[in-house]
Tab-separated table of C-alpha atoms and ligand atoms in Angstrom:
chain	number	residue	atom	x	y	z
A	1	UNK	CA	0.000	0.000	0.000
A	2	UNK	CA	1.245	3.216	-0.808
A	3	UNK	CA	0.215	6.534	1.095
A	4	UNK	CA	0.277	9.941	-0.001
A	5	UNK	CA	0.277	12.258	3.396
A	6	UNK	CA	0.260	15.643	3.819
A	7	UNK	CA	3.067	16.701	6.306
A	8	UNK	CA	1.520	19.561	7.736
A	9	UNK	CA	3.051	23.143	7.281
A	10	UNK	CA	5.811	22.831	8.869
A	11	UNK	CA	5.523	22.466	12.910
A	12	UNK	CA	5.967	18.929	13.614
A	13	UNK	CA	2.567	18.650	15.971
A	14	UNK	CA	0.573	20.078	12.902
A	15	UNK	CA	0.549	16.073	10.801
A	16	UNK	CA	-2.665	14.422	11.393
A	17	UNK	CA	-2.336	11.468	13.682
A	18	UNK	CA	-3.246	9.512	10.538
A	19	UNK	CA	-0.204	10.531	9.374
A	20	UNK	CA	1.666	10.382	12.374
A	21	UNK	CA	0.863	6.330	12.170
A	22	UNK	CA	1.743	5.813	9.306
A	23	UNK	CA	5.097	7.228	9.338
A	24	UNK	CA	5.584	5.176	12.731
A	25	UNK	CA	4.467	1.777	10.501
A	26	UNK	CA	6.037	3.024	6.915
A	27	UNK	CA	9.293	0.477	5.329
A	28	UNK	CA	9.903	3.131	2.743
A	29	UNK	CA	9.347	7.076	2.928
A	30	UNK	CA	10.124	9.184	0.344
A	31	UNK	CA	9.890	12.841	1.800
A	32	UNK	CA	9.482	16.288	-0.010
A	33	UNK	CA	13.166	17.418	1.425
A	34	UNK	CA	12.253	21.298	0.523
A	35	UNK	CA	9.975	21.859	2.657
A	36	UNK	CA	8.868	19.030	4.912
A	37	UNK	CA	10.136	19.301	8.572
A	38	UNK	CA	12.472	16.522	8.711
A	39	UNK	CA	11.995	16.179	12.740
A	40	UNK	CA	9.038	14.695	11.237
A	41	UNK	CA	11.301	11.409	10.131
A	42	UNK	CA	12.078	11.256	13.832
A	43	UNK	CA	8.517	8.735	13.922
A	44	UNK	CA	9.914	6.461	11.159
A	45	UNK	CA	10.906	3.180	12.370
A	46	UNK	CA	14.748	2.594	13.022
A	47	UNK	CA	14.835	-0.070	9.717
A	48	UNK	CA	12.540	2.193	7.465
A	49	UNK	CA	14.493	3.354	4.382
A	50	UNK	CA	14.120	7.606	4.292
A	51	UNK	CA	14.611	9.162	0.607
A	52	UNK	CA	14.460	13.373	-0.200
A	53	UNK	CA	12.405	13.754	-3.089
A	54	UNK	CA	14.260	17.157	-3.442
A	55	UNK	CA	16.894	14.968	-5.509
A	56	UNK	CA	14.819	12.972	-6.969
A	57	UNK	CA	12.961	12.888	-10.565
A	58	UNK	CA	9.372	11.619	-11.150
A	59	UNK	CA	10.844	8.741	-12.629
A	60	UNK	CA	12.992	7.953	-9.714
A	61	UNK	CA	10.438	8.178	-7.175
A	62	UNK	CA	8.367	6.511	-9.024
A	63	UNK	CA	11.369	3.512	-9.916
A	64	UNK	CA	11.947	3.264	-5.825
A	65	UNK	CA	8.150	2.729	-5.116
A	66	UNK	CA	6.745	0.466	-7.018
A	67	UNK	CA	9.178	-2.527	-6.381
A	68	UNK	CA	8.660	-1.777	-2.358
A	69	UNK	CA	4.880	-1.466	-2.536
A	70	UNK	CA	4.854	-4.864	-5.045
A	71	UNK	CA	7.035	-7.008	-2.306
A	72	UNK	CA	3.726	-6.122	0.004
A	73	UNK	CA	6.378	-3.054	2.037
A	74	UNK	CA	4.106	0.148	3.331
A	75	UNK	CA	5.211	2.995	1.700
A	76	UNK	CA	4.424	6.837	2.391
A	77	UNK	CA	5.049	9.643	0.637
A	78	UNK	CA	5.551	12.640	2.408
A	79	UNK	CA	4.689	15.866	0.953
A	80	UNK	CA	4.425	19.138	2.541
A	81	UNK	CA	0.919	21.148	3.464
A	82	UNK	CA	-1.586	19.086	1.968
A	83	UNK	CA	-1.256	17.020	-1.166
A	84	UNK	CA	-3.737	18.392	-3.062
A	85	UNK	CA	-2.084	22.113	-3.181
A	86	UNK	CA	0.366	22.329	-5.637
A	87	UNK	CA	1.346	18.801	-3.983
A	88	UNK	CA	2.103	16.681	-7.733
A	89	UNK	CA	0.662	13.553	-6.739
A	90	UNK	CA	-1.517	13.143	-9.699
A	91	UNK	CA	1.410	12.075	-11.997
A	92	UNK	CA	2.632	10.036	-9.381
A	93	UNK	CA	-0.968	8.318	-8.838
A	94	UNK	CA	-1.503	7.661	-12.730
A	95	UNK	CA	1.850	5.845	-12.953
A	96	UNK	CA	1.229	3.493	-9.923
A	97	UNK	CA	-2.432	3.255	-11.318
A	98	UNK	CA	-0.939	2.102	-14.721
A	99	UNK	CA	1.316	-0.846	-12.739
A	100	UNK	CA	-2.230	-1.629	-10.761
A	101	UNK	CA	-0.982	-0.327	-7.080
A	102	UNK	CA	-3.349	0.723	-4.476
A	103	UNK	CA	-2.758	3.816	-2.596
A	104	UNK	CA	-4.497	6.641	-0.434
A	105	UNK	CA	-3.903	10.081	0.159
A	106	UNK	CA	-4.128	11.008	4.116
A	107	UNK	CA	-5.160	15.024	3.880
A	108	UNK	CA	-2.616	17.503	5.807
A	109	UNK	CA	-3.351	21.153	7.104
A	110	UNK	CA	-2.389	23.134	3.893
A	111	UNK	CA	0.616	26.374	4.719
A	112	UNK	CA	-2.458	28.333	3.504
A	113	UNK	CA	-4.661	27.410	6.688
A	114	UNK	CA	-1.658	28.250	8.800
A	115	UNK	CA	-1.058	31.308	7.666
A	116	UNK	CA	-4.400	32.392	8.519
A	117	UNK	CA	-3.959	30.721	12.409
A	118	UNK	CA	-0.581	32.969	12.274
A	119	UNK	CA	-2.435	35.999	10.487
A	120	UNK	CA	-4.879	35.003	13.678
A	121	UNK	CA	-7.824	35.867	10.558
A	122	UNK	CA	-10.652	34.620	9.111
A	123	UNK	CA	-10.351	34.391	5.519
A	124	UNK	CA	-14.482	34.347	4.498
A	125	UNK	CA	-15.307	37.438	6.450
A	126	UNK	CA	-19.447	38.008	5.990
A	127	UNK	CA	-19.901	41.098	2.997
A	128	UNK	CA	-15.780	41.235	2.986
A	129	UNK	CA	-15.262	38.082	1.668
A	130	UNK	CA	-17.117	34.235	0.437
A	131	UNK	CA	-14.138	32.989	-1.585
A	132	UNK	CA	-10.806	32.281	-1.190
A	133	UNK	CA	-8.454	32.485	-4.445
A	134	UNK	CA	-5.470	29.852	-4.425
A	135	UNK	CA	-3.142	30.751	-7.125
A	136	UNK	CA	0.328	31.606	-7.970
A	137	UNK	CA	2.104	34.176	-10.447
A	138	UNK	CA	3.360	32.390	-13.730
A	139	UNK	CA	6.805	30.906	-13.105
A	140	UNK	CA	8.291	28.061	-15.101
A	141	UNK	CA	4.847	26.205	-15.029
A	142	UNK	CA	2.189	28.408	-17.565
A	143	UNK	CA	-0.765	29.330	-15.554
A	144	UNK	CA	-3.904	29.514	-18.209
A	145	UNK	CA	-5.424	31.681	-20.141
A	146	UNK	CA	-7.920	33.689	-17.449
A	147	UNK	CA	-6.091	32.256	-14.647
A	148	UNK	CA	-3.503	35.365	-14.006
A	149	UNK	CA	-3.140	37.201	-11.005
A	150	UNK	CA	-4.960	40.372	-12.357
A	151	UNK	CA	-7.832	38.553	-13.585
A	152	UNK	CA	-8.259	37.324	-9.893
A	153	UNK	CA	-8.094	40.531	-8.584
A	154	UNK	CA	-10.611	41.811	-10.510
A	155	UNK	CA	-12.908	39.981	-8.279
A	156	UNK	CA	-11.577	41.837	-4.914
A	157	UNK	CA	-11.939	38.129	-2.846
A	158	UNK	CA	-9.459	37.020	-0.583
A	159	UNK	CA	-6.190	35.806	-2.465
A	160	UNK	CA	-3.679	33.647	-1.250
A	161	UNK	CA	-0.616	33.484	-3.358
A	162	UNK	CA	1.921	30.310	-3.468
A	163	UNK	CA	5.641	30.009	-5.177
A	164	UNK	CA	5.726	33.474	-5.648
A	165	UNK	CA	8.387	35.196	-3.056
A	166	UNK	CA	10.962	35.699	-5.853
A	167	UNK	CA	8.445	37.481	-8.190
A	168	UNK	CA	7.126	40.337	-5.629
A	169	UNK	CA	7.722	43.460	-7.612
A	170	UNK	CA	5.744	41.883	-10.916
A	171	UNK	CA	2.809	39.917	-8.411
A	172	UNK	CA	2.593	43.574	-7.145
A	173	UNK	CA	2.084	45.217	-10.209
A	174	UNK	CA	-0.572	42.738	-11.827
A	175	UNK	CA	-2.861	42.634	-8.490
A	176	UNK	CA	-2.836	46.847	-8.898
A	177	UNK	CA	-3.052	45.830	-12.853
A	178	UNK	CA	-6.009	43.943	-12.089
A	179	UNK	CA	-8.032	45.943	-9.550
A	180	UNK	CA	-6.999	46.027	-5.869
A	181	UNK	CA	-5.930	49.688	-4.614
A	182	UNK	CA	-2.635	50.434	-3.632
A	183	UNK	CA	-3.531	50.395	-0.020
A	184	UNK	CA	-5.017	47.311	0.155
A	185	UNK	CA	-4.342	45.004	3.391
A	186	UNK	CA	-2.142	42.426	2.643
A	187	UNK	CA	0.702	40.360	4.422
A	188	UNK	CA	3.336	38.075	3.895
A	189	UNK	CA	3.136	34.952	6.190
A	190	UNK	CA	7.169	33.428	6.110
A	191	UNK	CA	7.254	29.558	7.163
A	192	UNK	CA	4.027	29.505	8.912
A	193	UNK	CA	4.052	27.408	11.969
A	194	UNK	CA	7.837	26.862	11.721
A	195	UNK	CA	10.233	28.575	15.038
A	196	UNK	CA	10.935	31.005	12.477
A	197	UNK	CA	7.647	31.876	11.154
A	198	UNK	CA	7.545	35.749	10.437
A	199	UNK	CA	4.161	37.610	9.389
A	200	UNK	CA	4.412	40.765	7.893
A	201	UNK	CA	1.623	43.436	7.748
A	202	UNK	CA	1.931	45.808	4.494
A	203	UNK	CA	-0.169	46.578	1.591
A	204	UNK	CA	-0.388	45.722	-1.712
A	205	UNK	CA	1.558	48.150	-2.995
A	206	UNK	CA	4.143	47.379	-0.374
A	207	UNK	CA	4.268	43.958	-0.624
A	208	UNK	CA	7.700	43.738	-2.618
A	209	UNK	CA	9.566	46.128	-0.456
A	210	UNK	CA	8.564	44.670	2.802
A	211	UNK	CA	10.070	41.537	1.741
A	212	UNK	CA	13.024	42.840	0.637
A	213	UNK	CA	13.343	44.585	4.215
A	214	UNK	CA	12.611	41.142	5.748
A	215	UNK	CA	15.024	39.468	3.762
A	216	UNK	CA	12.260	36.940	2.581
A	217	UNK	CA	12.505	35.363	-0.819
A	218	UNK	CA	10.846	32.223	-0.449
A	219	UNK	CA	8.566	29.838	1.706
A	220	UNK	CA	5.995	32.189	2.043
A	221	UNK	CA	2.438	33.281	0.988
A	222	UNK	CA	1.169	36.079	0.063
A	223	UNK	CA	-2.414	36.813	1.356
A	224	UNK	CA	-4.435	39.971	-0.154
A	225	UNK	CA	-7.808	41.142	0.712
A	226	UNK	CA	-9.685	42.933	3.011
A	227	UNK	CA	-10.233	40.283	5.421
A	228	UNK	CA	-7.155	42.077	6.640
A	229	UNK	CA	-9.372	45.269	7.808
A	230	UNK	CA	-11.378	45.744	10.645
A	231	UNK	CA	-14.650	46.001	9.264
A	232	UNK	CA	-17.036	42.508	8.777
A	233	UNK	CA	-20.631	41.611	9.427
A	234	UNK	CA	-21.474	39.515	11.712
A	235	UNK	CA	-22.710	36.328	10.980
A	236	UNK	CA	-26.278	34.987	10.922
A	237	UNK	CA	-25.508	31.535	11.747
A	238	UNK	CA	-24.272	32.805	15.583
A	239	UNK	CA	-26.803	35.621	15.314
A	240	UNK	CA	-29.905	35.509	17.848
A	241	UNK	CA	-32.828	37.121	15.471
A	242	UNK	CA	-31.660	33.910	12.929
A	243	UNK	CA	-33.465	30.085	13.355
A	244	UNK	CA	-31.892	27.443	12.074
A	245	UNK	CA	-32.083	23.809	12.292
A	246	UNK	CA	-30.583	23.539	15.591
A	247	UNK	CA	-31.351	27.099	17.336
A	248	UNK	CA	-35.128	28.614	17.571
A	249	UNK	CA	-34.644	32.300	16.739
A	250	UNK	CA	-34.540	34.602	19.792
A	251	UNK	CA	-34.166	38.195	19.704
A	252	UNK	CA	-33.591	39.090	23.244
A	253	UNK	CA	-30.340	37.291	23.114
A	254	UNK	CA	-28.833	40.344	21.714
A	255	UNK	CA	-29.188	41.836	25.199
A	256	UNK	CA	-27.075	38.437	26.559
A	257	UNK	CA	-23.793	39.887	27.898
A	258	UNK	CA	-20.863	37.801	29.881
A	259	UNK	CA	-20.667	37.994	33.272
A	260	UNK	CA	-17.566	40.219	33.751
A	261	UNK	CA	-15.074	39.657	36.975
A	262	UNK	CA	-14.198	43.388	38.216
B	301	LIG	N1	1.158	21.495	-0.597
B	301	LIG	C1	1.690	22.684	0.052
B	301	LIG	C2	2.162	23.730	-0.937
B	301	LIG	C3	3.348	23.291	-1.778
B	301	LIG	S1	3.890	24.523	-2.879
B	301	LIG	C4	0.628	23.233	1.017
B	301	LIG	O1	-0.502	22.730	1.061
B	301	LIG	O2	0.943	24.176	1.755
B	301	LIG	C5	5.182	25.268	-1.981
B	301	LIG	C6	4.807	26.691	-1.600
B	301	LIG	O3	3.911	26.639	-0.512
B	301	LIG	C7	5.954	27.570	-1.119
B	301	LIG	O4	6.604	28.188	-2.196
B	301	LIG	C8	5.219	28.591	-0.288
B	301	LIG	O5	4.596	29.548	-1.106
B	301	LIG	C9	4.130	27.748	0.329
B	301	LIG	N2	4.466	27.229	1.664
B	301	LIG	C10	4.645	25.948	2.025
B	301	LIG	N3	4.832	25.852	3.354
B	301	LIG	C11	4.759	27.109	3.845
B	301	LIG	C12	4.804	27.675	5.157
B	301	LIG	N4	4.979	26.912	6.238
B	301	LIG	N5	4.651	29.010	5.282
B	301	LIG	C13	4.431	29.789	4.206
B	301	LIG	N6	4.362	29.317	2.953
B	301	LIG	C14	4.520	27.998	2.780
């Protein structure tokens, strides 16, 4: 059986205990060396074999795999966040499909949901917010036709940028490009959850200089939007004049206030 697992975003307390399992049972891992915590190998058993992807091609991982999975070894692959973000597991599902291996993918918290817990924000803010763009500025992989930056920023929603610290200056200039104001909220979340996570508070047209003054060039997200600002909605769900399936509606809740110790 192979596993695909997401490591988490970094801190070593942030895998799923799925995951954490796993490794502990796992013959062969093959982890994603870049950016995967490698206290994290501290679970694997003392006989497992440990490769870095970071060295590795496609083919390779692929090649070291398939013979352990066929002789009936458990294999994980460890990549970082969660596997479905910019993870490329597909290609390496469709070639164990094609020599008939099973496998699973075990989910991990994505850097993007710990940037917010760093950020301390909520991302879908009520009449701020309802969407949340994942994307990335062009690099060596094309991004399609109506996928660019300033086409998402058009749409003034929440956007969280990956694999795009060396390209500030340019990101900058398509999200003004494409709509957002100059002084937009936006920050710059460096190895979130890591000892040596860093958030940084600018705007968008500040984004590229901040960085430079942090020194940060990679392992980072951008996030843009004004779920930065102070001003939201509340929300119905919590909200006493709403019913719902589980709560009769009750206006004179909105009197309700905690009992506070002097
Ligand atoms: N699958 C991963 C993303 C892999 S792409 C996930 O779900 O998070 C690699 C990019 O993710 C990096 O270039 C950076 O933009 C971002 N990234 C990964 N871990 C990060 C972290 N701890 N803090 C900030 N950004 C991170």
């Amino acid at each position: 059986m192979i596993y695909f697992i997401g490591a988490g975003p970094g801190a070593v307390d942030l895998i799923t205990v799925k995951g954490k399992e796993l490794l502990e049972k796992a013959d062969l891992i093959i982890y994603a060396g870049s950016l995967v915590n490698p206290e994290l190998l501290k679970y694997a058993k003392p006989d497992c074999v440990i490769m870095d992807s970071a060295k590795m091609t496609l083919e390779e991982v692929i090649a070291a795999m398939v013979p352990a999975a066929q002789s009936g070894k458990l294999v994980v692959r460890l990549h970082t966040g969660d596997p479905s973000i910019y993870g490329a597991h597909r290609e390496q599902i469709d070639l164990l499909r094609s020599y008939g291996l099973d496998y699973e993918v075990v989910p991990g918290v994505s850097s993007f949901c710990a940037a917010a817990a760093a950020l301390k924000a909520e991302y879908t803010l009520p009449n701020v917010s309802q969407s949340v763009i994942i994307t990335r500025m062009e690099g060596r992989t094309p991004v399609p036709n109506r996928q660019k930056i300033a086409d998402y920023a058009a749409h003034n929603a929440t956007m969280v940028i990956f694999l795009s610290s060396s390209m500030l200056d340019k990101l900058q200039k398509e999200l003004i490009a494409g709509g957002y104001k100059e002084d937009t909220p936006a920050a710059i979340v460096y190895k979130a959850s890591w000892p040596d996570e860093k958030v940084c508070r600018c705007t968008v047209g500040t984004i590229a200089e901040t960085a430079a003054k942090e020194n940060i060039t990679k392992t980072a997200l951008i996030t843009v939007g004004y779920f930065l600002g102070s001003e939201y909605d509340r929300s119905e769900l919590y909200n006493p004049t709403f019913a719902h399936g589980y709560r009769e509606a009750d206006p004179s809740k909105l009197n309700l206030k905690p009992e506070v110790k002097a």
